[in-house]
Amino acid sequence: MTEQEIRVVIADDHAFTRYGLRVLLESDPDITVVAEAHDGREAVEQTLKFCPDVVVMDVRMPNGSGLWATQEIQRSRPGTKVLVHSEYEADPNVMAAMRAGASGFLMKAGDVTQILRAVHDVAAGAWIFNLSDTARIRPWFDELRDARRDTAFPQLTAREREILDIIATPRQTTASAAARLAISTKRVENALTDIKAKLGAPDRTELVAMARAAGLGTGR
């Protein structure tokens, strides 16, 4: 394993496809496939068990579709990115998966080497999609990004969400958050403890990753 290791779960109902993806992904020394899933429910179970950075998710699967699995993963572990991998660009489930929180979409029929770059990119926080008319849908994705940011973590209070947004911003510290909000550093620290408990984040690094995955920390 390397310091930049990207942990991946592959979810696809076709064993041959899973095998091909595993061979391709593990040809990259920075990617480790930690588990496979043959349906949507198993994709969620494996994600909660192995806590991957990225799930490569088929859309059409039995026992819980990729759309359902994406929704469950983003609800239960929003720090994990979902990269949709589908045969059908026009499948309405693809757009629904993006609305549910997926970070990217790739066609199965595309250049297979694209998936290596896409896994790296979505793990780093980028959005990836290779639809045929990206210019037409880009405004929609911008609106979706903003909507996801503005409705993230409804279990938090307004002040907790404000603190999390600041802490997730690059180069911001507990002290700088306290200064911006005109409160004590102790209040910020206490709030962060409560936020981690509410979101199930084991530490500050994971908390920041979850916040950035949800669109916070942009400074906007």
PDB file of C-alpha atoms in Angstrom, residues 13-200:
ATOM      1  CA  ASP A  13     -24.015  -7.891 -11.067  1.00  0.00           C
ATOM      2  CA  HIS A  14     -21.810  -9.426 -13.794  1.00  0.00           C
ATOM      3  CA  ALA A  15     -18.874 -11.425 -12.428  1.00  0.00           C
ATOM      4  CA  PHE A  16     -16.863 -10.994 -15.638  1.00  0.00           C
ATOM      5  CA  THR A  17     -17.231  -7.205 -15.458  1.00  0.00           C
ATOM      6  CA  ARG A  18     -16.149  -7.176 -11.819  1.00  0.00           C
ATOM      7  CA  TYR A  19     -13.115  -9.290 -12.665  1.00  0.00           C
ATOM      8  CA  GLY A  20     -12.113  -7.008 -15.536  1.00  0.00           C
ATOM      9  CA  LEU A  21     -12.497  -3.903 -13.402  1.00  0.00           C
ATOM     10  CA  ARG A  22     -10.464  -5.415 -10.578  1.00  0.00           C
ATOM     11  CA  VAL A  23      -7.601  -6.335 -12.916  1.00  0.00           C
ATOM     12  CA  LEU A  24      -7.640  -2.884 -14.493  1.00  0.00           C
ATOM     13  CA  LEU A  25      -7.904  -0.933 -11.230  1.00  0.00           C
ATOM     14  CA  GLU A  26      -5.246  -2.955  -9.442  1.00  0.00           C
ATOM     15  CA  SER A  27      -2.831  -2.323 -12.309  1.00  0.00           C
ATOM     16  CA  ASP A  28      -2.534   1.111 -10.692  1.00  0.00           C
ATOM     17  CA  PRO A  29      -0.235   0.878  -7.644  1.00  0.00           C
ATOM     18  CA  ASP A  30      -2.226   3.590  -5.847  1.00  0.00           C
ATOM     19  CA  ILE A  31      -5.561   1.746  -6.092  1.00  0.00           C
ATOM     20  CA  THR A  32      -6.621  -1.195  -3.930  1.00  0.00           C
ATOM     21  CA  VAL A  33      -9.888  -3.040  -4.521  1.00  0.00           C
ATOM     22  CA  VAL A  34     -11.042  -3.904  -0.999  1.00  0.00           C
ATOM     23  CA  ALA A  35     -14.309  -5.654  -1.895  1.00  0.00           C
ATOM     24  CA  GLU A  36     -16.792  -6.555  -4.615  1.00  0.00           C
ATOM     25  CA  ALA A  37     -20.586  -6.561  -4.606  1.00  0.00           C
ATOM     26  CA  HIS A  38     -23.028  -8.284  -6.952  1.00  0.00           C
ATOM     27  CA  ASP A  39     -26.111  -6.230  -6.100  1.00  0.00           C
ATOM     28  CA  GLY A  40     -27.143  -2.936  -4.556  1.00  0.00           C
ATOM     29  CA  ARG A  41     -27.709  -4.202  -1.047  1.00  0.00           C
ATOM     30  CA  GLU A  42     -24.306  -5.867  -0.930  1.00  0.00           C
ATOM     31  CA  ALA A  43     -22.733  -2.655  -2.282  1.00  0.00           C
ATOM     32  CA  VAL A  44     -24.060  -0.780   0.745  1.00  0.00           C
ATOM     33  CA  GLU A  45     -23.001  -3.543   3.145  1.00  0.00           C
ATOM     34  CA  GLN A  46     -19.472  -3.693   1.731  1.00  0.00           C
ATOM     35  CA  THR A  47     -19.167   0.089   1.825  1.00  0.00           C
ATOM     36  CA  LEU A  48     -20.122   0.235   5.486  1.00  0.00           C
ATOM     37  CA  LYS A  49     -17.773  -2.657   6.268  1.00  0.00           C
ATOM     38  CA  PHE A  50     -14.675  -1.523   4.359  1.00  0.00           C
ATOM     39  CA  CYS A  51     -15.144   2.292   4.259  1.00  0.00           C
ATOM     40  CA  PRO A  52     -13.752   2.745   0.722  1.00  0.00           C
ATOM     41  CA  ASP A  53     -12.826   6.055  -0.841  1.00  0.00           C
ATOM     42  CA  VAL A  54     -14.703   5.232  -4.063  1.00  0.00           C
ATOM     43  CA  VAL A  55     -17.445   2.824  -5.126  1.00  0.00           C
ATOM     44  CA  VAL A  56     -17.546   1.995  -8.850  1.00  0.00           C
ATOM     45  CA  MET A  57     -21.293   1.449  -9.169  1.00  0.00           C
ATOM     46  CA  ASP A  58     -23.347  -0.227 -11.887  1.00  0.00           C
ATOM     47  CA  VAL A  59     -26.831   1.256 -12.190  1.00  0.00           C
ATOM     48  CA  ARG A  60     -28.929  -1.758 -13.133  1.00  0.00           C
ATOM     49  CA  MET A  61     -28.505  -4.426 -10.452  1.00  0.00           C
ATOM     50  CA  PRO A  62     -30.906  -6.734  -8.587  1.00  0.00           C
ATOM     51  CA  ASN A  63     -31.777  -6.535  -4.892  1.00  0.00           C
ATOM     52  CA  GLY A  64     -31.370  -2.784  -4.716  1.00  0.00           C
ATOM     53  CA  SER A  65     -30.361  -0.851  -7.807  1.00  0.00           C
ATOM     54  CA  GLY A  66     -27.272   1.300  -8.112  1.00  0.00           C
ATOM     55  CA  LEU A  67     -29.528   4.319  -7.633  1.00  0.00           C
ATOM     56  CA  TRP A  68     -30.845   2.987  -4.334  1.00  0.00           C
ATOM     57  CA  ALA A  69     -27.335   1.973  -3.239  1.00  0.00           C
ATOM     58  CA  THR A  70     -25.982   5.442  -4.057  1.00  0.00           C
ATOM     59  CA  GLN A  71     -28.707   7.055  -1.956  1.00  0.00           C
ATOM     60  CA  GLU A  72     -27.997   4.741   0.973  1.00  0.00           C
ATOM     61  CA  ILE A  73     -24.232   5.238   0.785  1.00  0.00           C
ATOM     62  CA  GLN A  74     -24.524   9.010   0.663  1.00  0.00           C
ATOM     63  CA  ARG A  75     -26.939   8.920   3.585  1.00  0.00           C
ATOM     64  CA  SER A  76     -24.848   6.534   5.696  1.00  0.00           C
ATOM     65  CA  ARG A  77     -21.305   7.398   4.670  1.00  0.00           C
ATOM     66  CA  PRO A  78     -21.158  10.601   2.615  1.00  0.00           C
ATOM     67  CA  GLY A  79     -17.357  10.613   2.672  1.00  0.00           C
ATOM     68  CA  THR A  80     -17.363   7.749   0.151  1.00  0.00           C
ATOM     69  CA  LYS A  81     -17.559   8.878  -3.486  1.00  0.00           C
ATOM     70  CA  VAL A  82     -19.704   6.979  -5.995  1.00  0.00           C
ATOM     71  CA  LEU A  83     -18.601   6.663  -9.617  1.00  0.00           C
ATOM     72  CA  VAL A  84     -21.507   5.431 -11.748  1.00  0.00           C
ATOM     73  CA  HIS A  85     -20.514   2.963 -14.475  1.00  0.00           C
ATOM     74  CA  SER A  86     -23.324   2.232 -16.920  1.00  0.00           C
ATOM     75  CA  GLU A  87     -23.989   0.913 -20.411  1.00  0.00           C
ATOM     76  CA  TYR A  88     -26.743   3.451 -21.054  1.00  0.00           C
ATOM     77  CA  GLU A  89     -26.145   7.186 -21.211  1.00  0.00           C
ATOM     78  CA  ALA A  90     -29.872   7.845 -21.555  1.00  0.00           C
ATOM     79  CA  ASP A  91     -30.807   5.699 -18.557  1.00  0.00           C
ATOM     80  CA  PRO A  92     -32.850   8.008 -16.268  1.00  0.00           C
ATOM     81  CA  ASN A  93     -31.271   6.222 -13.328  1.00  0.00           C
ATOM     82  CA  VAL A  94     -27.926   7.805 -14.243  1.00  0.00           C
ATOM     83  CA  MET A  95     -29.222  11.333 -13.731  1.00  0.00           C
ATOM     84  CA  ALA A  96     -31.133  10.178 -10.666  1.00  0.00           C
ATOM     85  CA  ALA A  97     -27.912   8.731  -9.242  1.00  0.00           C
ATOM     86  CA  MET A  98     -26.175  12.069  -9.784  1.00  0.00           C
ATOM     87  CA  ARG A  99     -29.022  13.760  -7.929  1.00  0.00           C
ATOM     88  CA  ALA A 100     -28.612  11.194  -5.164  1.00  0.00           C
ATOM     89  CA  GLY A 101     -24.998  12.223  -4.676  1.00  0.00           C
ATOM     90  CA  ALA A 102     -22.839  10.313  -7.166  1.00  0.00           C
ATOM     91  CA  SER A 103     -19.634  12.133  -8.076  1.00  0.00           C
ATOM     92  CA  GLY A 104     -19.252  10.919 -11.632  1.00  0.00           C
ATOM     93  CA  PHE A 105     -20.495   8.899 -14.574  1.00  0.00           C
ATOM     94  CA  LEU A 106     -18.616   6.798 -17.125  1.00  0.00           C
ATOM     95  CA  MET A 107     -19.897   4.731 -20.020  1.00  0.00           C
ATOM     96  CA  LYS A 108     -18.877   1.072 -19.937  1.00  0.00           C
ATOM     97  CA  ALA A 109     -18.260   1.231 -23.666  1.00  0.00           C
ATOM     98  CA  GLY A 110     -15.760   4.094 -23.317  1.00  0.00           C
ATOM     99  CA  ASP A 111     -11.984   4.010 -23.122  1.00  0.00           C
ATOM    100  CA  VAL A 112     -11.269   1.592 -20.267  1.00  0.00           C
ATOM    101  CA  THR A 113      -8.223   3.578 -19.174  1.00  0.00           C
ATOM    102  CA  GLN A 114     -10.515   6.517 -18.369  1.00  0.00           C
ATOM    103  CA  ILE A 115     -11.725   4.759 -15.264  1.00  0.00           C
ATOM    104  CA  LEU A 116      -8.283   4.878 -13.654  1.00  0.00           C
ATOM    105  CA  ARG A 117      -8.123   8.647 -14.040  1.00  0.00           C
ATOM    106  CA  ALA A 118     -11.758   8.983 -12.979  1.00  0.00           C
ATOM    107  CA  VAL A 119     -11.213   7.033  -9.751  1.00  0.00           C
ATOM    108  CA  HIS A 120      -8.276   9.279  -8.875  1.00  0.00           C
ATOM    109  CA  ASP A 121     -10.255  12.411  -9.737  1.00  0.00           C
ATOM    110  CA  VAL A 122     -13.430  11.621  -7.796  1.00  0.00           C
ATOM    111  CA  ALA A 123     -11.348  10.465  -4.812  1.00  0.00           C
ATOM    112  CA  ALA A 124      -9.747  13.924  -4.868  1.00  0.00           C
ATOM    113  CA  GLY A 125     -13.143  15.627  -4.879  1.00  0.00           C
ATOM    114  CA  ALA A 126     -13.732  16.243  -8.602  1.00  0.00           C
ATOM    115  CA  TRP A 127     -16.886  15.565 -10.579  1.00  0.00           C
ATOM    116  CA  ILE A 128     -16.447  13.359 -13.653  1.00  0.00           C
ATOM    117  CA  PHE A 129     -18.939  12.713 -16.417  1.00  0.00           C
ATOM    118  CA  ASN A 130     -18.445  11.699 -20.043  1.00  0.00           C
ATOM    119  CA  LEU A 131     -21.865  12.340 -21.526  1.00  0.00           C
ATOM    120  CA  SER A 132     -22.147  13.261 -25.183  1.00  0.00           C
ATOM    121  CA  ASP A 133     -23.449  16.793 -24.595  1.00  0.00           C
ATOM    122  CA  THR A 134     -21.720  18.051 -21.476  1.00  0.00           C
ATOM    123  CA  ALA A 135     -22.075  21.719 -22.401  1.00  0.00           C
ATOM    124  CA  ARG A 136     -25.859  21.416 -22.343  1.00  0.00           C
ATOM    125  CA  ILE A 137     -26.005  19.850 -18.898  1.00  0.00           C
ATOM    126  CA  ARG A 138     -23.191  21.778 -17.179  1.00  0.00           C
ATOM    127  CA  PRO A 139     -25.526  24.481 -15.764  1.00  0.00           C
ATOM    128  CA  TRP A 140     -27.701  21.726 -14.327  1.00  0.00           C
ATOM    129  CA  PHE A 141     -24.684  20.188 -12.579  1.00  0.00           C
ATOM    130  CA  ASP A 142     -23.716  23.591 -11.180  1.00  0.00           C
ATOM    131  CA  GLU A 143     -27.199  24.004  -9.738  1.00  0.00           C
ATOM    132  CA  LEU A 144     -27.099  20.468  -8.369  1.00  0.00           C
ATOM    133  CA  ARG A 145     -23.743  21.092  -6.696  1.00  0.00           C
ATOM    134  CA  ASP A 146     -25.059  24.224  -4.995  1.00  0.00           C
ATOM    135  CA  ALA A 147     -28.270  22.483  -3.917  1.00  0.00           C
ATOM    136  CA  ARG A 148     -26.294  19.602  -2.400  1.00  0.00           C
ATOM    137  CA  ARG A 149     -24.115  22.056  -0.494  1.00  0.00           C
ATOM    138  CA  ASP A 150     -27.049  24.081   0.799  1.00  0.00           C
ATOM    139  CA  THR A 151     -28.996  21.038   2.077  1.00  0.00           C
ATOM    140  CA  ALA A 152     -26.095  18.985   3.453  1.00  0.00           C
ATOM    141  CA  PHE A 153     -26.284  17.424   6.928  1.00  0.00           C
ATOM    142  CA  PRO A 154     -29.821  18.361   8.029  1.00  0.00           C
ATOM    143  CA  GLN A 155     -29.098  16.815  11.444  1.00  0.00           C
ATOM    144  CA  LEU A 156     -26.781  19.727  12.251  1.00  0.00           C
ATOM    145  CA  THR A 157     -27.881  23.036  13.711  1.00  0.00           C
ATOM    146  CA  ALA A 158     -27.343  26.169  11.654  1.00  0.00           C
ATOM    147  CA  ARG A 159     -24.356  27.160  13.829  1.00  0.00           C
ATOM    148  CA  GLU A 160     -22.825  23.668  13.646  1.00  0.00           C
ATOM    149  CA  ARG A 161     -23.138  23.694   9.880  1.00  0.00           C
ATOM    150  CA  GLU A 162     -21.556  27.150   9.749  1.00  0.00           C
ATOM    151  CA  ILE A 163     -18.615  25.947  11.835  1.00  0.00           C
ATOM    152  CA  LEU A 164     -18.202  22.833   9.689  1.00  0.00           C
ATOM    153  CA  ASP A 165     -18.250  24.930   6.517  1.00  0.00           C
ATOM    154  CA  ILE A 166     -15.426  27.104   7.847  1.00  0.00           C
ATOM    155  CA  ILE A 167     -13.348  24.207   9.188  1.00  0.00           C
ATOM    156  CA  ALA A 168     -13.653  22.394   5.833  1.00  0.00           C
ATOM    157  CA  THR A 169     -12.254  25.427   4.006  1.00  0.00           C
ATOM    158  CA  PRO A 170      -8.536  25.052   3.188  1.00  0.00           C
ATOM    159  CA  ARG A 171      -6.140  26.795   5.596  1.00  0.00           C
ATOM    160  CA  GLN A 172      -8.854  27.407   8.195  1.00  0.00           C
ATOM    161  CA  THR A 173      -8.184  26.417  11.805  1.00  0.00           C
ATOM    162  CA  THR A 174     -10.156  26.219  15.023  1.00  0.00           C
ATOM    163  CA  ALA A 175      -8.760  29.605  15.990  1.00  0.00           C
ATOM    164  CA  SER A 176      -9.629  31.237  12.685  1.00  0.00           C
ATOM    165  CA  ALA A 177     -13.150  29.791  12.837  1.00  0.00           C
ATOM    166  CA  ALA A 178     -13.572  31.201  16.314  1.00  0.00           C
ATOM    167  CA  ALA A 179     -12.330  34.605  15.161  1.00  0.00           C
ATOM    168  CA  ARG A 180     -14.671  34.671  12.163  1.00  0.00           C
ATOM    169  CA  LEU A 181     -17.681  33.784  14.306  1.00  0.00           C
ATOM    170  CA  ALA A 182     -16.614  35.928  17.290  1.00  0.00           C
ATOM    171  CA  ILE A 183     -16.804  33.003  19.692  1.00  0.00           C
ATOM    172  CA  SER A 184     -14.220  31.198  21.818  1.00  0.00           C
ATOM    173  CA  THR A 185     -12.040  28.398  20.484  1.00  0.00           C
ATOM    174  CA  LYS A 186     -13.504  26.200  23.238  1.00  0.00           C
ATOM    175  CA  ARG A 187     -16.986  26.641  21.775  1.00  0.00           C
ATOM    176  CA  VAL A 188     -15.690  25.676  18.346  1.00  0.00           C
ATOM    177  CA  GLU A 189     -13.944  22.600  19.772  1.00  0.00           C
ATOM    178  CA  ASN A 190     -17.104  21.563  21.634  1.00  0.00           C
ATOM    179  CA  ALA A 191     -19.171  22.065  18.499  1.00  0.00           C
ATOM    180  CA  LEU A 192     -16.767  19.934  16.468  1.00  0.00           C
ATOM    181  CA  THR A 193     -17.065  17.154  19.038  1.00  0.00           C
ATOM    182  CA  ASP A 194     -20.865  17.256  18.703  1.00  0.00           C
ATOM    183  CA  ILE A 195     -20.655  17.394  14.890  1.00  0.00           C
ATOM    184  CA  LYS A 196     -18.376  14.349  14.737  1.00  0.00           C
ATOM    185  CA  ALA A 197     -20.782  12.428  16.960  1.00  0.00           C
ATOM    186  CA  LYS A 198     -23.811  13.368  14.836  1.00  0.00           C
ATOM    187  CA  LEU A 199     -22.116  12.475  11.543  1.00  0.00           C
ATOM    188  CA  GLY A 200     -20.247   9.421  12.782  1.00  0.00           C
TER     189      GLY A 200
END
